[in-house]
Amino acid sequence: MSYEVLLERLGFSNSERLRKILEYLMDEEAAKVAAALPGSIDEVSQKLGMDKKKVKEILEDLFVKGVVFPRDFKNREYFKFARDLIQLHDATLASQKVNDPKFAKLWSDFMNEDGYKTLGQVLSMVGFKVWRVVPAYYAIKDLPDVLPHENIKELLRAQKRIAVVPCSCRNVTKLASDGCRYTDEERTWHCIQVGRGADYVIERGSGKEISLEEALKLIDEIERDGLVHTWANTSKMVDPKVTVNCNCCSDCCEFFLSARYAELGMLSIIEKSRYEAFVDVEKCTGCQTCIERCHFDAIELFKPEGSKKFKAKVIPEKCFGCGVCVVGCKQGAIKLKAVRPPEFIPP
Ligand code: SF4
Ligand code: SF4
Ligand code: SF4
């Protein structure tokens, strides 16, 4: 019965596949405790008539697994069950302790069958884009009038605490399929956590604290690998609700896969940056590196009139202004320019 309560709260009452994930994460007794939340250890103990020590032990274990969330990460007294599917997915998978291919396979089966499609539909109906693309630092560093909240390094500089954790989505592709074409999560963790997000992963032991210098170096590596920076869709440099800087790719990322499975454009899920790429055809050799790097299929080849060589051309409607192409172009032939006003990014 407790599994059913939890499935209903997650919005997937009839999903046998999600049930298998819950069963992997917790036995009947632990599911009973999770279903009794929200509440303090005392309250749950009274509600279930279960020994307080036992309740505490179960909740600590579920906290480490990413199933339940304490209000105060240090003094863990009051807990909630995962807010929604995304929180359960990200927290149970984004951890250095996740290494069982069987668990990753359970998630990939569920997400491929039901999860991504529903997630895409839900995200597209929120009425507000929760995430926005932040251009690669390398692509905007020499441009005039760059706003601090569209400069990923400035955003990180503003944070009190930074941590890094293995990316939840890439943990699935790493353990349950052929892995990511763009980067190696085994070598480098890419999910940068800030503020309360950093406190959470450090207390939970799912990731590790890093210095600002380490974070800035990581950004350079992420850009060389061709991942897309994303941030909460707000202009605030620091916001208690902003906890993560995702660095995504079209192979693994839940945003890309949700849009694909729900047959929606990425624009219904994530906002563009203020920038757009453009090509200097004189410099372009037609090498196609930018086409291979672009996660949004926003570049194509064309033959300019009178030319024997193919050149790259950006399709403006498809371009999200991520700058991944700029970082990869050895000729310096593709650049970003601001095409939207500062007010485009919400307060
Ligand atoms: S959203 Fe992107 S960066 Fe974040 S966990 Fe998923 S793949 Fe990793
Ligand atoms: S990477 Fe640069 S040179 Fe190569 S096709 Fe793209 S714009 Fe042209
Ligand atoms: S063309 Fe593609 S890679 Fe380049 S900025 Fe636009 S979306 Fe990003």
PDB file of N, CA and C in Angstrom, residues 251-303:
ATOM      1  N   ASP A 251      22.713  13.924 -25.922  1.00  0.00           N
ATOM      2  CA  ASP A 251      22.727  12.465 -25.763  1.00  0.00           C
ATOM      3  C   ASP A 251      21.997  12.027 -24.500  1.00  0.00           C
ATOM      4  N   CYS A 252      22.253  12.734 -23.411  1.00  0.00           N
ATOM      5  CA  CYS A 252      21.865  12.220 -22.092  1.00  0.00           C
ATOM      6  C   CYS A 252      20.860  13.077 -21.338  1.00  0.00           C
ATOM      7  N   CYS A 253      20.858  14.375 -21.580  1.00  0.00           N
ATOM      8  CA  CYS A 253      20.182  15.306 -20.688  1.00  0.00           C
ATOM      9  C   CYS A 253      18.661  15.154 -20.689  1.00  0.00           C
ATOM     10  N   GLU A 254      18.089  15.187 -19.490  1.00  0.00           N
ATOM     11  CA  GLU A 254      16.638  14.990 -19.371  1.00  0.00           C
ATOM     12  C   GLU A 254      15.842  16.073 -20.101  1.00  0.00           C
ATOM     13  N   PHE A 255      16.402  17.287 -20.227  1.00  0.00           N
ATOM     14  CA  PHE A 255      15.687  18.345 -20.970  1.00  0.00           C
ATOM     15  C   PHE A 255      15.557  17.951 -22.442  1.00  0.00           C
ATOM     16  N   PHE A 256      16.687  17.573 -23.031  1.00  0.00           N
ATOM     17  CA  PHE A 256      16.687  17.217 -24.450  1.00  0.00           C
ATOM     18  C   PHE A 256      15.807  15.994 -24.701  1.00  0.00           C
ATOM     19  N   LEU A 257      15.955  14.981 -23.838  1.00  0.00           N
ATOM     20  CA  LEU A 257      15.204  13.739 -24.059  1.00  0.00           C
ATOM     21  C   LEU A 257      13.711  13.946 -23.829  1.00  0.00           C
ATOM     22  N   SER A 258      13.357  14.776 -22.843  1.00  0.00           N
ATOM     23  CA  SER A 258      11.935  15.043 -22.582  1.00  0.00           C
ATOM     24  C   SER A 258      11.305  15.731 -23.786  1.00  0.00           C
ATOM     25  N   ALA A 259      12.023  16.704 -24.343  1.00  0.00           N
ATOM     26  CA  ALA A 259      11.494  17.419 -25.515  1.00  0.00           C
ATOM     27  C   ALA A 259      11.324  16.448 -26.682  1.00  0.00           C
ATOM     28  N   ARG A 260      12.313  15.578 -26.864  1.00  0.00           N
ATOM     29  CA  ARG A 260      12.274  14.632 -27.987  1.00  0.00           C
ATOM     30  C   ARG A 260      11.123  13.637 -27.823  1.00  0.00           C
ATOM     31  N   TYR A 261      11.004  13.053 -26.629  1.00  0.00           N
ATOM     32  CA  TYR A 261       9.970  12.032 -26.412  1.00  0.00           C
ATOM     33  C   TYR A 261       8.566  12.632 -26.444  1.00  0.00           C
ATOM     34  N   ALA A 262       8.428  13.884 -25.996  1.00  0.00           N
ATOM     35  CA  ALA A 262       7.101  14.514 -25.993  1.00  0.00           C
ATOM     36  C   ALA A 262       6.806  15.169 -27.344  1.00  0.00           C
ATOM     37  N   GLU A 263       7.757  15.021 -28.278  1.00  0.00           N
ATOM     38  CA  GLU A 263       7.643  15.618 -29.617  1.00  0.00           C
ATOM     39  C   GLU A 263       7.391  17.118 -29.541  1.00  0.00           C
ATOM     40  N   LEU A 264       8.187  17.757 -28.695  1.00  0.00           N
ATOM     41  CA  LEU A 264       8.093  19.206 -28.532  1.00  0.00           C
ATOM     42  C   LEU A 264       9.431  19.811 -28.928  1.00  0.00           C
ATOM     43  N   GLY A 265       9.420  21.079 -29.302  1.00  0.00           N
ATOM     44  CA  GLY A 265      10.686  21.754 -29.564  1.00  0.00           C
ATOM     45  C   GLY A 265      11.351  22.062 -28.234  1.00  0.00           C
ATOM     46  N   MET A 266      12.680  22.188 -28.244  1.00  0.00           N
ATOM     47  CA  MET A 266      13.396  22.526 -27.005  1.00  0.00           C
ATOM     48  C   MET A 266      12.919  23.854 -26.425  1.00  0.00           C
ATOM     49  N   LEU A 267      12.422  24.722 -27.308  1.00  0.00           N
ATOM     50  CA  LEU A 267      12.002  26.047 -26.855  1.00  0.00           C
ATOM     51  C   LEU A 267      10.788  25.992 -25.930  1.00  0.00           C
ATOM     52  N   SER A 268      10.059  24.893 -25.944  1.00  0.00           N
ATOM     53  CA  SER A 268       8.923  24.828 -25.021  1.00  0.00           C
ATOM     54  C   SER A 268       9.394  24.406 -23.631  1.00  0.00           C
ATOM     55  N   ILE A 269      10.673  24.068 -23.492  1.00  0.00           N
ATOM     56  CA  ILE A 269      11.180  23.599 -22.203  1.00  0.00           C
ATOM     57  C   ILE A 269      12.243  24.528 -21.626  1.00  0.00           C
ATOM     58  N   ILE A 270      13.071  25.079 -22.504  1.00  0.00           N
ATOM     59  CA  ILE A 270      14.214  25.861 -22.017  1.00  0.00           C
ATOM     60  C   ILE A 270      14.336  27.150 -22.839  1.00  0.00           C
ATOM     61  N   GLU A 271      14.745  28.241 -22.178  1.00  0.00           N
ATOM     62  CA  GLU A 271      14.837  29.534 -22.875  1.00  0.00           C
ATOM     63  C   GLU A 271      16.201  29.697 -23.541  1.00  0.00           C
ATOM     64  N   LYS A 272      16.203  30.434 -24.655  1.00  0.00           N
ATOM     65  CA  LYS A 272      17.462  30.751 -25.342  1.00  0.00           C
ATOM     66  C   LYS A 272      18.257  31.765 -24.522  1.00  0.00           C
ATOM     67  N   SER A 273      19.542  31.931 -24.860  1.00  0.00           N
ATOM     68  CA  SER A 273      20.305  33.033 -24.278  1.00  0.00           C
ATOM     69  C   SER A 273      19.967  34.283 -25.100  1.00  0.00           C
ATOM     70  N   ARG A 274      20.579  35.402 -24.791  1.00  0.00           N
ATOM     71  CA  ARG A 274      20.306  36.626 -25.568  1.00  0.00           C
ATOM     72  C   ARG A 274      21.078  36.627 -26.886  1.00  0.00           C
ATOM     73  N   TYR A 275      21.879  35.580 -27.098  1.00  0.00           N
ATOM     74  CA  TYR A 275      22.804  35.601 -28.231  1.00  0.00           C
ATOM     75  C   TYR A 275      22.384  34.668 -29.357  1.00  0.00           C
ATOM     76  N   GLU A 276      23.014  34.909 -30.488  1.00  0.00           N
ATOM     77  CA  GLU A 276      22.798  34.048 -31.649  1.00  0.00           C
ATOM     78  C   GLU A 276      24.140  33.942 -32.378  1.00  0.00           C
ATOM     79  N   ALA A 277      24.384  32.797 -32.996  1.00  0.00           N
ATOM     80  CA  ALA A 277      25.656  32.628 -33.708  1.00  0.00           C
ATOM     81  C   ALA A 277      25.533  33.128 -35.147  1.00  0.00           C
ATOM     82  N   PHE A 278      26.642  33.593 -35.695  1.00  0.00           N
ATOM     83  CA  PHE A 278      26.688  33.959 -37.117  1.00  0.00           C
ATOM     84  C   PHE A 278      28.064  33.590 -37.666  1.00  0.00           C
ATOM     85  N   VAL A 279      28.117  33.337 -38.978  1.00  0.00           N
ATOM     86  CA  VAL A 279      29.358  32.826 -39.587  1.00  0.00           C
ATOM     87  C   VAL A 279      29.979  33.875 -40.510  1.00  0.00           C
ATOM     88  N   ASP A 280      31.289  34.005 -40.412  1.00  0.00           N
ATOM     89  CA  ASP A 280      32.042  34.823 -41.362  1.00  0.00           C
ATOM     90  C   ASP A 280      32.471  33.875 -42.489  1.00  0.00           C
ATOM     91  N   VAL A 281      31.763  33.944 -43.627  1.00  0.00           N
ATOM     92  CA  VAL A 281      32.010  32.961 -44.701  1.00  0.00           C
ATOM     93  C   VAL A 281      33.419  33.055 -45.282  1.00  0.00           C
ATOM     94  N   GLU A 282      34.028  34.231 -45.157  1.00  0.00           N
ATOM     95  CA  GLU A 282      35.404  34.373 -45.668  1.00  0.00           C
ATOM     96  C   GLU A 282      36.353  33.468 -44.891  1.00  0.00           C
ATOM     97  N   LYS A 283      36.128  33.395 -43.570  1.00  0.00           N
ATOM     98  CA  LYS A 283      37.030  32.595 -42.722  1.00  0.00           C
ATOM     99  C   LYS A 283      36.640  31.118 -42.688  1.00  0.00           C
ATOM    100  N   CYS A 284      35.381  30.811 -42.952  1.00  0.00           N
ATOM    101  CA  CYS A 284      34.880  29.440 -42.793  1.00  0.00           C
ATOM    102  C   CYS A 284      35.467  28.504 -43.852  1.00  0.00           C
ATOM    103  N   THR A 285      35.982  27.349 -43.383  1.00  0.00           N
ATOM    104  CA  THR A 285      36.555  26.371 -44.316  1.00  0.00           C
ATOM    105  C   THR A 285      35.568  25.249 -44.637  1.00  0.00           C
ATOM    106  N   GLY A 286      34.399  25.286 -44.009  1.00  0.00           N
ATOM    107  CA  GLY A 286      33.398  24.233 -44.242  1.00  0.00           C
ATOM    108  C   GLY A 286      33.765  22.918 -43.578  1.00  0.00           C
ATOM    109  N   CYS A 287      34.556  22.977 -42.499  1.00  0.00           N
ATOM    110  CA  CYS A 287      35.062  21.742 -41.867  1.00  0.00           C
ATOM    111  C   CYS A 287      33.967  20.953 -41.137  1.00  0.00           C
ATOM    112  N   GLN A 288      32.864  21.586 -40.814  1.00  0.00           N
ATOM    113  CA  GLN A 288      31.690  20.961 -40.176  1.00  0.00           C
ATOM    114  C   GLN A 288      31.825  20.680 -38.681  1.00  0.00           C
ATOM    115  N   THR A 289      32.934  21.102 -38.077  1.00  0.00           N
ATOM    116  CA  THR A 289      33.082  20.872 -36.626  1.00  0.00           C
ATOM    117  C   THR A 289      31.914  21.494 -35.864  1.00  0.00           C
ATOM    118  N   CYS A 290      31.525  22.688 -36.264  1.00  0.00           N
ATOM    119  CA  CYS A 290      30.431  23.369 -35.553  1.00  0.00           C
ATOM    120  C   CYS A 290      29.125  22.582 -35.691  1.00  0.00           C
ATOM    121  N   ILE A 291      28.927  21.965 -36.844  1.00  0.00           N
ATOM    122  CA  ILE A 291      27.695  21.189 -37.065  1.00  0.00           C
ATOM    123  C   ILE A 291      27.678  19.987 -36.121  1.00  0.00           C
ATOM    124  N   GLU A 292      28.846  19.343 -35.997  1.00  0.00           N
ATOM    125  CA  GLU A 292      28.927  18.185 -35.090  1.00  0.00           C
ATOM    126  C   GLU A 292      28.722  18.597 -33.641  1.00  0.00           C
ATOM    127  N   ARG A 293      29.183  19.792 -33.276  1.00  0.00           N
ATOM    128  CA  ARG A 293      29.091  20.217 -31.869  1.00  0.00           C
ATOM    129  C   ARG A 293      27.725  20.771 -31.489  1.00  0.00           C
ATOM    130  N   CYS A 294      26.970  21.278 -32.444  1.00  0.00           N
ATOM    131  CA  CYS A 294      25.705  21.948 -32.106  1.00  0.00           C
ATOM    132  C   CYS A 294      24.646  20.930 -31.677  1.00  0.00           C
ATOM    133  N   HIS A 295      24.147  21.088 -30.451  1.00  0.00           N
ATOM    134  CA  HIS A 295      23.130  20.156 -29.924  1.00  0.00           C
ATOM    135  C   HIS A 295      21.727  20.497 -30.410  1.00  0.00           C
ATOM    136  N   PHE A 296      21.597  21.616 -31.108  1.00  0.00           N
ATOM    137  CA  PHE A 296      20.259  22.074 -31.500  1.00  0.00           C
ATOM    138  C   PHE A 296      20.020  21.972 -33.010  1.00  0.00           C
ATOM    139  N   ASP A 297      20.923  21.316 -33.727  1.00  0.00           N
ATOM    140  CA  ASP A 297      20.814  21.186 -35.195  1.00  0.00           C
ATOM    141  C   ASP A 297      20.584  22.538 -35.855  1.00  0.00           C
ATOM    142  N   ALA A 298      21.317  23.524 -35.394  1.00  0.00           N
ATOM    143  CA  ALA A 298      21.054  24.893 -35.862  1.00  0.00           C
ATOM    144  C   ALA A 298      22.036  25.363 -36.930  1.00  0.00           C
ATOM    145  N   ILE A 299      22.892  24.459 -37.424  1.00  0.00           N
ATOM    146  CA  ILE A 299      23.854  24.884 -38.450  1.00  0.00           C
ATOM    147  C   ILE A 299      23.759  23.942 -39.646  1.00  0.00           C
ATOM    148  N   GLU A 300      23.820  24.519 -40.836  1.00  0.00           N
ATOM    149  CA  GLU A 300      23.829  23.683 -42.039  1.00  0.00           C
ATOM    150  C   GLU A 300      24.879  24.210 -43.006  1.00  0.00           C
ATOM    151  N   LEU A 301      25.194  23.384 -44.005  1.00  0.00           N
ATOM    152  CA  LEU A 301      26.157  23.828 -45.011  1.00  0.00           C
ATOM    153  C   LEU A 301      25.407  24.414 -46.194  1.00  0.00           C
ATOM    154  N   PHE A 302      26.025  25.373 -46.862  1.00  0.00           N
ATOM    155  CA  PHE A 302      25.440  25.901 -48.093  1.00  0.00           C
ATOM    156  C   PHE A 302      26.590  26.320 -49.012  1.00  0.00           C
ATOM    157  N   LYS A 303      26.269  26.488 -50.281  1.00  0.00           N
ATOM    158  CA  LYS A 303      27.305  26.916 -51.227  1.00  0.00           C
ATOM    159  C   LYS A 303      27.012  28.359 -51.627  1.00  0.00           C
TER     160      LYS A 303
END
